[in-house]
PDB file of C-alpha atoms in Angstrom:
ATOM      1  CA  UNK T   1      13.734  -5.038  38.760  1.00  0.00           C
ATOM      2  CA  UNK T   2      12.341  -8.126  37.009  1.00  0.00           C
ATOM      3  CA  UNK T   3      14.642  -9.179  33.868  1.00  0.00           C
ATOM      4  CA  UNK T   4      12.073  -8.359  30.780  1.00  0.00           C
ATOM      5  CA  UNK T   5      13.457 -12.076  29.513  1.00  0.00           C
ATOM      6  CA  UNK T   6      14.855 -14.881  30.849  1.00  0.00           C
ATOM      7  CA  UNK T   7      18.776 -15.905  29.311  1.00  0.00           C
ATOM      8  CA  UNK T   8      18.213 -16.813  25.992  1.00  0.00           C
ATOM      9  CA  UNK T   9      18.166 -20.841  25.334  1.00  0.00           C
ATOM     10  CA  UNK T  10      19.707 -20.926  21.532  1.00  0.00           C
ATOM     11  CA  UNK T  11      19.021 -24.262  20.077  1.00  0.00           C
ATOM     12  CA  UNK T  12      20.284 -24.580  16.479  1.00  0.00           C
ATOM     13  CA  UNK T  13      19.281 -27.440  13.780  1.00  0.00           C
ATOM     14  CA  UNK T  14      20.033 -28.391  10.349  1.00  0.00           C
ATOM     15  CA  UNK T  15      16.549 -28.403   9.403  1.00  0.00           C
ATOM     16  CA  UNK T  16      13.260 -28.298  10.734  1.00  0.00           C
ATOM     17  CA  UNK T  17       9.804 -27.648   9.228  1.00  0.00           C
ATOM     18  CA  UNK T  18       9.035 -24.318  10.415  1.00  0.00           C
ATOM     19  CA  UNK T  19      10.797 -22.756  13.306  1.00  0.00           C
ATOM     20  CA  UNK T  20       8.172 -20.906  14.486  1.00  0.00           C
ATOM     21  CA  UNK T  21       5.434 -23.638  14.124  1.00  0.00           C
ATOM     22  CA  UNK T  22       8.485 -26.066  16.377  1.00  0.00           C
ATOM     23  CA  UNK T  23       7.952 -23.001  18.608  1.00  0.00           C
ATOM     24  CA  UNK T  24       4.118 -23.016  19.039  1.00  0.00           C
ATOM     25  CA  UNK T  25       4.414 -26.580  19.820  1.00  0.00           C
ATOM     26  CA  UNK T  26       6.943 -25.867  22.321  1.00  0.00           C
ATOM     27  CA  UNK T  27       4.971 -23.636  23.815  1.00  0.00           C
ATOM     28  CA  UNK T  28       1.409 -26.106  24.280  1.00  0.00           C
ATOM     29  CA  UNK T  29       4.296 -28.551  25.543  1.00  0.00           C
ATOM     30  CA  UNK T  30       4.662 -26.013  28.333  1.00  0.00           C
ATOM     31  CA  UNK T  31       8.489 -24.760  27.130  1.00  0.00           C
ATOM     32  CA  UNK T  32       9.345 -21.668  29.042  1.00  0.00           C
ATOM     33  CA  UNK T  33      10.239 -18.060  27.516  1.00  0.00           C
ATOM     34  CA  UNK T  34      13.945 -17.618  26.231  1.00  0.00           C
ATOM     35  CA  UNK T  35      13.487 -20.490  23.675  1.00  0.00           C
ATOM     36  CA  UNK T  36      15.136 -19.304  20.338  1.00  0.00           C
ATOM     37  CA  UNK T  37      15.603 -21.695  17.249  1.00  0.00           C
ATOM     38  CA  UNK T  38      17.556 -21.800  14.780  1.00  0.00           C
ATOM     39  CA  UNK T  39      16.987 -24.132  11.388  1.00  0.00           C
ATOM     40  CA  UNK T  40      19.552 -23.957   8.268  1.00  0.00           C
ATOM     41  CA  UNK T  41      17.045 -25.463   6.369  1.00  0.00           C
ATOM     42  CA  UNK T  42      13.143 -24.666   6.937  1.00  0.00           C
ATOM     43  CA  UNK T  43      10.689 -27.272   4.740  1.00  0.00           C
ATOM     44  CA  UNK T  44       7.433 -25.476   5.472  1.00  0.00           C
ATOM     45  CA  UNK T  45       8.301 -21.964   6.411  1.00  0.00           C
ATOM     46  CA  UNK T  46       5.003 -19.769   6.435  1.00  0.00           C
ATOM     47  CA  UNK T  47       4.766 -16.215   5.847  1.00  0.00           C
ATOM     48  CA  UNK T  48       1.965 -13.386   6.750  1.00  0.00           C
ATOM     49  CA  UNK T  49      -1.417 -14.036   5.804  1.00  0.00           C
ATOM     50  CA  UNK T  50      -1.205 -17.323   5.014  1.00  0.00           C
ATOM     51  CA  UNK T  51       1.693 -17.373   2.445  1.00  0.00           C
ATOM     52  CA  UNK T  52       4.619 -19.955   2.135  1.00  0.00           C
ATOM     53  CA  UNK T  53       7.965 -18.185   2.564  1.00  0.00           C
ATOM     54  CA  UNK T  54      10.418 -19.077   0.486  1.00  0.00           C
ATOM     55  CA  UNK T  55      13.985 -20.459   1.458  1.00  0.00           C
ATOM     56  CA  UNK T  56      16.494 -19.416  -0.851  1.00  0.00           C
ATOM     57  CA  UNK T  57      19.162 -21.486   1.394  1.00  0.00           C
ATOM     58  CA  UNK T  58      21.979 -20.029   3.968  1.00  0.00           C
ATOM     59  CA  UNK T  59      19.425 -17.644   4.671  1.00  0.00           C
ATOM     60  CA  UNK T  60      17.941 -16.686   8.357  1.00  0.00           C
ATOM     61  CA  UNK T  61      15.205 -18.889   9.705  1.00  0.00           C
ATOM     62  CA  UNK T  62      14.683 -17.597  13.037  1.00  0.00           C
ATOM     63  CA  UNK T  63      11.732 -17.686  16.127  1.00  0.00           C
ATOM     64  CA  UNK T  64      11.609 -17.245  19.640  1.00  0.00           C
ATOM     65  CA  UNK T  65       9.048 -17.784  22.422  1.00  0.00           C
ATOM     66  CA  UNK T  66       8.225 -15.200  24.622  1.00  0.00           C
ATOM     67  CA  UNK T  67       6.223 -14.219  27.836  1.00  0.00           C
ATOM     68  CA  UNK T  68       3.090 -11.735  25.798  1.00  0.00           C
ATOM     69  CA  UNK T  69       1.483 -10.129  28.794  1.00  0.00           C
ATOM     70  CA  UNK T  70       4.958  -9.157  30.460  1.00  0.00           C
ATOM     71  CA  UNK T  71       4.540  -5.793  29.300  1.00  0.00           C
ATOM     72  CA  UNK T  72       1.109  -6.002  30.169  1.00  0.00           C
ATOM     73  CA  UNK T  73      -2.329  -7.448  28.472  1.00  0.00           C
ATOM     74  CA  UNK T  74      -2.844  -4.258  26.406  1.00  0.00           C
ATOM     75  CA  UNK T  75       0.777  -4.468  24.915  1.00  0.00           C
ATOM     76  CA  UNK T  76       0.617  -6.375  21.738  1.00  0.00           C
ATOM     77  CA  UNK T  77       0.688  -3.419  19.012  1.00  0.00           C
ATOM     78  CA  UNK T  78       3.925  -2.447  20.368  1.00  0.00           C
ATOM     79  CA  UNK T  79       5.645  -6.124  19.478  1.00  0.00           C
ATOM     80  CA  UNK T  80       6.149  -5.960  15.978  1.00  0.00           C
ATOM     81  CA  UNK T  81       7.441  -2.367  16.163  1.00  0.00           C
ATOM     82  CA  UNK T  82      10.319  -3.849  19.318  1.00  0.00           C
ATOM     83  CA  UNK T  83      10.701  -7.023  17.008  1.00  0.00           C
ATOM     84  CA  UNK T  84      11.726  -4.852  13.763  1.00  0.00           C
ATOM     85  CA  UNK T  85      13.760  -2.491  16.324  1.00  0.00           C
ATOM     86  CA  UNK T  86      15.958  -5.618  17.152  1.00  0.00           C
ATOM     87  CA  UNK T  87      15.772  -7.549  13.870  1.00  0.00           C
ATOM     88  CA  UNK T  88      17.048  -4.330  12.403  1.00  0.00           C
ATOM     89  CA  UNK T  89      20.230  -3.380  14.497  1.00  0.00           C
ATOM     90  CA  UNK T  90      20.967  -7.093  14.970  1.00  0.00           C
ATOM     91  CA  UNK T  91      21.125  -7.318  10.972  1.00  0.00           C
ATOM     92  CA  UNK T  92      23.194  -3.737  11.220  1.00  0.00           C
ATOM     93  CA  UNK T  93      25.326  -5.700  13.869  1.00  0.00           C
ATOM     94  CA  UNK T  94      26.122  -8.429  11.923  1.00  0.00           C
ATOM     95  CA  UNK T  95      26.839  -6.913   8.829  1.00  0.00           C
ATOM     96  CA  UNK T  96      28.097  -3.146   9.691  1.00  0.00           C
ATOM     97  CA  UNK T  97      28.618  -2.753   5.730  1.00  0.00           C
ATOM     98  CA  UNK T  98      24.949  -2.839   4.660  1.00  0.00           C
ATOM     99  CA  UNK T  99      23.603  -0.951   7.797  1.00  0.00           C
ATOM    100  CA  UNK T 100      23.318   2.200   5.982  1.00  0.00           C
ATOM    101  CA  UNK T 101      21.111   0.205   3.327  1.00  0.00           C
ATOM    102  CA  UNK T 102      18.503  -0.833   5.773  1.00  0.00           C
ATOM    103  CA  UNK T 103      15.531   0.550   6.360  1.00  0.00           C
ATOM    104  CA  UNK T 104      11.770  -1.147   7.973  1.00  0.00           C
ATOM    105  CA  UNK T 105       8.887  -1.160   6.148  1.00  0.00           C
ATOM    106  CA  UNK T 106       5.724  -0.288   8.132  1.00  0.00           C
ATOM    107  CA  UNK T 107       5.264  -2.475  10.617  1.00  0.00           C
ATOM    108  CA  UNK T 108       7.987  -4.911  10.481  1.00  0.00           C
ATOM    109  CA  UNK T 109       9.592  -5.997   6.856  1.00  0.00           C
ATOM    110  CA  UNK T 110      13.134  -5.171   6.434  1.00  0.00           C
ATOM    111  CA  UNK T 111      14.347  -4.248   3.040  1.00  0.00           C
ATOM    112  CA  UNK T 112      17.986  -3.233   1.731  1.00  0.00           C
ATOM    113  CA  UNK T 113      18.055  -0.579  -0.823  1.00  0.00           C
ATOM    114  CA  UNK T 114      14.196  -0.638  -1.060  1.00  0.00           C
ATOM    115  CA  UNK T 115      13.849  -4.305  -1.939  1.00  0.00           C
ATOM    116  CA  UNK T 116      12.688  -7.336   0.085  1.00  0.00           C
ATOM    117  CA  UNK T 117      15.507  -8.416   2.968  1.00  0.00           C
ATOM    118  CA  UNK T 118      13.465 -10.129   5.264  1.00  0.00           C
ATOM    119  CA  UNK T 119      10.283 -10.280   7.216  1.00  0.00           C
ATOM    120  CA  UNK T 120       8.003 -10.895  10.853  1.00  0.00           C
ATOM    121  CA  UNK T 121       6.171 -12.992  11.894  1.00  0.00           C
ATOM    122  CA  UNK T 122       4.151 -12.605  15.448  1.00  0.00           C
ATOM    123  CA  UNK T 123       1.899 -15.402  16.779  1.00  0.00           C
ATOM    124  CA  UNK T 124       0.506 -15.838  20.197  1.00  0.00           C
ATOM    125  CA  UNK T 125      -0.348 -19.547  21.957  1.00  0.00           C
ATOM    126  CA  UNK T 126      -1.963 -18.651  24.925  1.00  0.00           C
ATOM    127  CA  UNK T 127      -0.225 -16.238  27.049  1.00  0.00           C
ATOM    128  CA  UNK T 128       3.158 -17.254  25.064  1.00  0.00           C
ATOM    129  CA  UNK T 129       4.183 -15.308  21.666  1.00  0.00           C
ATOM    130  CA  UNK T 130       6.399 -16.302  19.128  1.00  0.00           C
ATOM    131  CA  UNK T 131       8.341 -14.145  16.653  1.00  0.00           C
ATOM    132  CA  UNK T 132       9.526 -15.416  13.537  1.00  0.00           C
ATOM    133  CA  UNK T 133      11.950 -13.814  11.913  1.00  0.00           C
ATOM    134  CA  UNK T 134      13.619 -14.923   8.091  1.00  0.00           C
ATOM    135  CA  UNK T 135      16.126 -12.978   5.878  1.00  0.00           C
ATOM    136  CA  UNK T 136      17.828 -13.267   2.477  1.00  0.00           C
ATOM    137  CA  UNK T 137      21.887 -13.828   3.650  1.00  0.00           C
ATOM    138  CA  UNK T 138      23.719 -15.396   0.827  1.00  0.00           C
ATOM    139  CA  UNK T 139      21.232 -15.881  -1.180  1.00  0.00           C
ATOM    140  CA  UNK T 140      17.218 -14.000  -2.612  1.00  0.00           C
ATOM    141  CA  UNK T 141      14.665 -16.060  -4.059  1.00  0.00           C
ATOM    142  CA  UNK T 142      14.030 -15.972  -7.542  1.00  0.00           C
ATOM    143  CA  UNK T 143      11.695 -12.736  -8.582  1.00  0.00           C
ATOM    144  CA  UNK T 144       9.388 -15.527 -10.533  1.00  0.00           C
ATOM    145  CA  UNK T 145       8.738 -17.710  -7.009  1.00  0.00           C
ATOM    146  CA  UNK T 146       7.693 -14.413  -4.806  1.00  0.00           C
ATOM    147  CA  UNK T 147       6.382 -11.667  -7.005  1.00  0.00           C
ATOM    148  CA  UNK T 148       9.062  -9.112  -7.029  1.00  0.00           C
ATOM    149  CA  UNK T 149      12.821  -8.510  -6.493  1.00  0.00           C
ATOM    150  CA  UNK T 150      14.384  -9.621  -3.630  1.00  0.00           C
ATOM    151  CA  UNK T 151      17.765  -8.557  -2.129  1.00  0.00           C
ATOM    152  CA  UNK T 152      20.642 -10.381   0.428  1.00  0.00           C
ATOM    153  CA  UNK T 153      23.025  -9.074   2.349  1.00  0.00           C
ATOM    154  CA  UNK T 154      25.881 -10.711   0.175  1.00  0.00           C
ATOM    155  CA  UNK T 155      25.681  -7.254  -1.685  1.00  0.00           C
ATOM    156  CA  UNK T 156      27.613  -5.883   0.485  1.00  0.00           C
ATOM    157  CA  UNK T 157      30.431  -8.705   1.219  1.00  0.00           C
ATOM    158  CA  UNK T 158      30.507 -11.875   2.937  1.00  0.00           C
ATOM    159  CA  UNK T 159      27.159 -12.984   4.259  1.00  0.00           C
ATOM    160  CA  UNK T 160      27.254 -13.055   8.001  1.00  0.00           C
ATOM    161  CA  UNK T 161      26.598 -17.202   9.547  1.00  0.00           C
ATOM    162  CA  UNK T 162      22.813 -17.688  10.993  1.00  0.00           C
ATOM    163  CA  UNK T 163      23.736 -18.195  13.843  1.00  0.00           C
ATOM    164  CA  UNK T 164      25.972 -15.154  14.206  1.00  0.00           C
ATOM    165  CA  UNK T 165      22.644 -12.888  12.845  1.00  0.00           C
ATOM    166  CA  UNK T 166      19.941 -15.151  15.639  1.00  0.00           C
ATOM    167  CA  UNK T 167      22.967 -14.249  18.294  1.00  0.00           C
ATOM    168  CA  UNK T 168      23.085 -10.422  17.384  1.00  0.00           C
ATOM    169  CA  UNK T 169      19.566 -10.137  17.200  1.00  0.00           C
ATOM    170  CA  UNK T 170      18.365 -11.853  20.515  1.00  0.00           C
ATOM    171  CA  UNK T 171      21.025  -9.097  21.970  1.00  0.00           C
ATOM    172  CA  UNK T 172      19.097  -6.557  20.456  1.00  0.00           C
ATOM    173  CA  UNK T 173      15.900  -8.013  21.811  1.00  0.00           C
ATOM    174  CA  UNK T 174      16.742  -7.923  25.105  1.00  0.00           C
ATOM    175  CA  UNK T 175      18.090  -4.687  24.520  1.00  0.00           C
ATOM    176  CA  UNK T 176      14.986  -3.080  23.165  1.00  0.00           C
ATOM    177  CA  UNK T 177      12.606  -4.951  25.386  1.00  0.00           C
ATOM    178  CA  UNK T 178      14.333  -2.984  28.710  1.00  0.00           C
ATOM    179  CA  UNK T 179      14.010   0.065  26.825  1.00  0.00           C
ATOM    180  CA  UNK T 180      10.451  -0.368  26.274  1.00  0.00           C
ATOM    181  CA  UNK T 181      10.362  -1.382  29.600  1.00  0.00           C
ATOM    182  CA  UNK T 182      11.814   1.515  31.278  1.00  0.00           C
ATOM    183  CA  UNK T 183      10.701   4.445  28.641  1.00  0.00           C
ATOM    184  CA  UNK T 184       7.920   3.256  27.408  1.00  0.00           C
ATOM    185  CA  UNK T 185       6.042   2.316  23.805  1.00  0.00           C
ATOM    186  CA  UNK T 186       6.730   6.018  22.072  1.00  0.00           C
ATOM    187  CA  UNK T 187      10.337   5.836  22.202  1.00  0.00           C
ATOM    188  CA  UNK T 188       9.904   3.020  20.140  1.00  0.00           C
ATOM    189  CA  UNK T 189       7.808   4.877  17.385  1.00  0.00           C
ATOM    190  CA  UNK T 190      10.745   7.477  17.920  1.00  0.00           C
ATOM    191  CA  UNK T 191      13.428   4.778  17.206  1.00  0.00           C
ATOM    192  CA  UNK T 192      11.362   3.079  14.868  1.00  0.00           C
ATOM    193  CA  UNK T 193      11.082   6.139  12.705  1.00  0.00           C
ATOM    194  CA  UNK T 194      14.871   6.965  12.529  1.00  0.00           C
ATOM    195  CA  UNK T 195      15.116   3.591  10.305  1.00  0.00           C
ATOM    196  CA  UNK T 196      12.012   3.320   8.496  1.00  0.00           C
ATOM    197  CA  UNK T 197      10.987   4.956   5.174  1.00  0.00           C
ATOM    198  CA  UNK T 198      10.715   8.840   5.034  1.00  0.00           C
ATOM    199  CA  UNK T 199       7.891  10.576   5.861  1.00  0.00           C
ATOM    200  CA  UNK T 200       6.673  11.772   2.389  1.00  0.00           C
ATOM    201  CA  UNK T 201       7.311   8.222   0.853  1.00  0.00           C
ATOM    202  CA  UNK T 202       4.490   7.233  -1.981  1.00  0.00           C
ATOM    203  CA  UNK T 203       3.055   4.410  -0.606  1.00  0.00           C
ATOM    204  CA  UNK T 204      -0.091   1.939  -1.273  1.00  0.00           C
ATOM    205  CA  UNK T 205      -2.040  -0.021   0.743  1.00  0.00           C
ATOM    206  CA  UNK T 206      -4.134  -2.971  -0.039  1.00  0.00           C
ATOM    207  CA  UNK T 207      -6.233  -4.429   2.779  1.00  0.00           C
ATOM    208  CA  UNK T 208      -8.372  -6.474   0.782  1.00  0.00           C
ATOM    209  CA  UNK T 209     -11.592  -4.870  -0.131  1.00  0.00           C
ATOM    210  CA  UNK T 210      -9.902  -1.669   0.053  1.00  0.00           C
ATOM    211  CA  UNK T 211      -7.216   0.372  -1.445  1.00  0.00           C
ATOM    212  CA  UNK T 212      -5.562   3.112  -0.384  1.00  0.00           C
ATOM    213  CA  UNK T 213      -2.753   5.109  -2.690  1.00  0.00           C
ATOM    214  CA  UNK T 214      -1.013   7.923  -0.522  1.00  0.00           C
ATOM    215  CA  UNK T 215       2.270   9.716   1.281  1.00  0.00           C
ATOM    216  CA  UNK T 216       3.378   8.110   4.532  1.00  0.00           C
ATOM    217  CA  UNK T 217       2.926  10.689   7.250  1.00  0.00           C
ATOM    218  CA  UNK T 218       4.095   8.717  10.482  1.00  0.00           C
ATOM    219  CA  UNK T 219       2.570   7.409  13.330  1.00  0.00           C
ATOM    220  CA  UNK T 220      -0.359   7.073  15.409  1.00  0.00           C
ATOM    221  CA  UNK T 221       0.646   7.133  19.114  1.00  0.00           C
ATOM    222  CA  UNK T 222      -0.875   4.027  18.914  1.00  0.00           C
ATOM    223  CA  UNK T 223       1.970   2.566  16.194  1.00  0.00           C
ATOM    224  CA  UNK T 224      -0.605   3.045  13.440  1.00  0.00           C
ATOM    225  CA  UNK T 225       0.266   4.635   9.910  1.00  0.00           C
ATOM    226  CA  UNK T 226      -0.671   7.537   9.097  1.00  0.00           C
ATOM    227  CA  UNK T 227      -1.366   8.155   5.216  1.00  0.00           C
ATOM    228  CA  UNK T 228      -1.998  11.119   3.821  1.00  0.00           C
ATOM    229  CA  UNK T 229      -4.229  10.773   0.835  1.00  0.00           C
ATOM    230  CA  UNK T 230      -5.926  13.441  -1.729  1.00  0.00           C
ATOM    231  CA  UNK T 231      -9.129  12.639   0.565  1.00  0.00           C
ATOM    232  CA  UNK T 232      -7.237  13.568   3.553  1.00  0.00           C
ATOM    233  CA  UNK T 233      -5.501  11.538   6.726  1.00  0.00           C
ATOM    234  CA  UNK T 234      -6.317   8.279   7.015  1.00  0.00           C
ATOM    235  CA  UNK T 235      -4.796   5.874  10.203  1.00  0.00           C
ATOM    236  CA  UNK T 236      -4.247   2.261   9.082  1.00  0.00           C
ATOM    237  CA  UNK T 237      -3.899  -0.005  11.108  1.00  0.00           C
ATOM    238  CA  UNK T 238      -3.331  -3.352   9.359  1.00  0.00           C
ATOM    239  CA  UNK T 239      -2.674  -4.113   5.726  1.00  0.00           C
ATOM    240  CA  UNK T 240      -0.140  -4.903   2.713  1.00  0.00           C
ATOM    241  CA  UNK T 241       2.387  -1.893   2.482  1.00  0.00           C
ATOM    242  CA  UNK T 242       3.909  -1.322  -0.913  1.00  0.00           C
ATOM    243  CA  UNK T 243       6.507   1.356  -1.832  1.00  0.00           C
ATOM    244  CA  UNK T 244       6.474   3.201  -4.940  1.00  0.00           C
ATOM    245  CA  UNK T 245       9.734   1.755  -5.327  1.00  0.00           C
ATOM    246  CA  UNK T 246       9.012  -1.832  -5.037  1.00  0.00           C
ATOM    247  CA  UNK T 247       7.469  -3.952  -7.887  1.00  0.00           C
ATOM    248  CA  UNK T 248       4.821  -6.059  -5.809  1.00  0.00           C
ATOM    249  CA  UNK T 249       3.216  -6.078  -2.531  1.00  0.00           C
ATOM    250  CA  UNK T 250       6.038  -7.989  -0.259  1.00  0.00           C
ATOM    251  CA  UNK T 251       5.321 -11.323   2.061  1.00  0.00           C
ATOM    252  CA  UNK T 252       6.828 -11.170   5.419  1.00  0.00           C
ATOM    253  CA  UNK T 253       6.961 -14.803   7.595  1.00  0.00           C
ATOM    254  CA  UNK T 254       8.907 -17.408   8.382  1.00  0.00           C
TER     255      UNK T 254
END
């Protein structure tokens, strides 16, 4: 059988702009998939929807380039929830202490005891994707820059290296993309599940023009969320997620 990715190709850097945008130009410059970087320092990191994500320094700036049709043309709403599988045991990996304080926000935010850890980013160029991925290490943004408290993993001891997080997590990658490979998209909802917030969780959701207050009720077989409101189910399928917990609507990217 056909490796679902090609041996990873870790380049690391003190700084670069934006490791994902490095990545997209990789990618026109014909770069193959397996292409991970690595920047201690990101200048221009983006975030979701257009926002500016914001380095708080020894944190994780993180993308890599990957082949998007390999699981086939019709495959893209199952990439975030494979990209959060991995980001999320690769973050357990590296720092075993605060695994128990993880948990993904639907689709693909990470947060540690219900505040902002990190976030996703997923971009195509052609038949190429990218995944960005940043987290809070040593260090969280001020509340004041980004809207709401943000957590690191320094809470719970010594802040793992980048490059010891990008390592863990491209192992998880490749471990999740064979499963998904072999077993197909719903055992990722399955997985996906076991580490995201509880069914039952308040939760709103702002798409815009619209906005939706509810109790998270699972997923679509599709990957969409399910919210059950006072005017009954409703299936979103893209939007701003906010816990009941959380003080403002968080900004994934990188």
């Amino acid at each position: 059988m056909k490796a679902v990715c090609p041996p990873w190709r870790l380049e690391c850097y003190d700084e670069l702009t934006s490791t994902s945008d490095v990545c997209l130009e990789r990618a026109r410059a014909g770069e193959l998939p397996g292409l991970a970087l690595l920047a201690l320092r990101q200048t221009k990191g983006r975030g979701s929807r257009g926002r500016n994500w914001v380095d708080a320094g020894q944190s994780l700036a993180f993308s890599m380039l990957l082949d998007g049709e390999q699981m086939g043309q019709d495959a893209l709403g199952g990439w975030p929830f494979v990209a959060s599988l991995a980001f999320f045991d690769g973050l357990a990996v590296a720092m075993p202490t605060a695994r128990h304080h993880l948990q993904i926000k639907w689709p693909n935010d990470i947060l540690l005891d219900g505040q902002k850890l990190g976030g996703i980013l997923i971009e195509r160029e052609g038949d190429r994707l990218v995944i960005g991925m940043g987290a809070n290490l040593a260090n969280a943004p001020n509340a004041d820059a980004i809207g709401q408290q943000a957590a690191n993993l320094a809470r719970y001891g010594e802040a793992p290296q980048p490059k010891a997080v990008a390592e863990a997590i491209l192992a998880q990658m490749t471990h999740w993309l064979t499963v998904w490979r072999e077993q197909g998209f719903s055992i990722l909802c399955t997985e996906w599940l076991k580490r995201a917030h509880p069914v039952g969780t308040p939760l709103v959701v702002s798409g815009g023009t619209t906005y939706e207050k509810g109790r998270f009720a699972g997923l679509a077989a599709d990957g969409r969320l399910l919210l059950e409101t006072e005017n009954g189910m409703k299936t979103i399928a893209t939007g701003d997620i906010l816990l009941a917990s959380q003080g403002a609507v968080s900004a994934s990217g990188h």
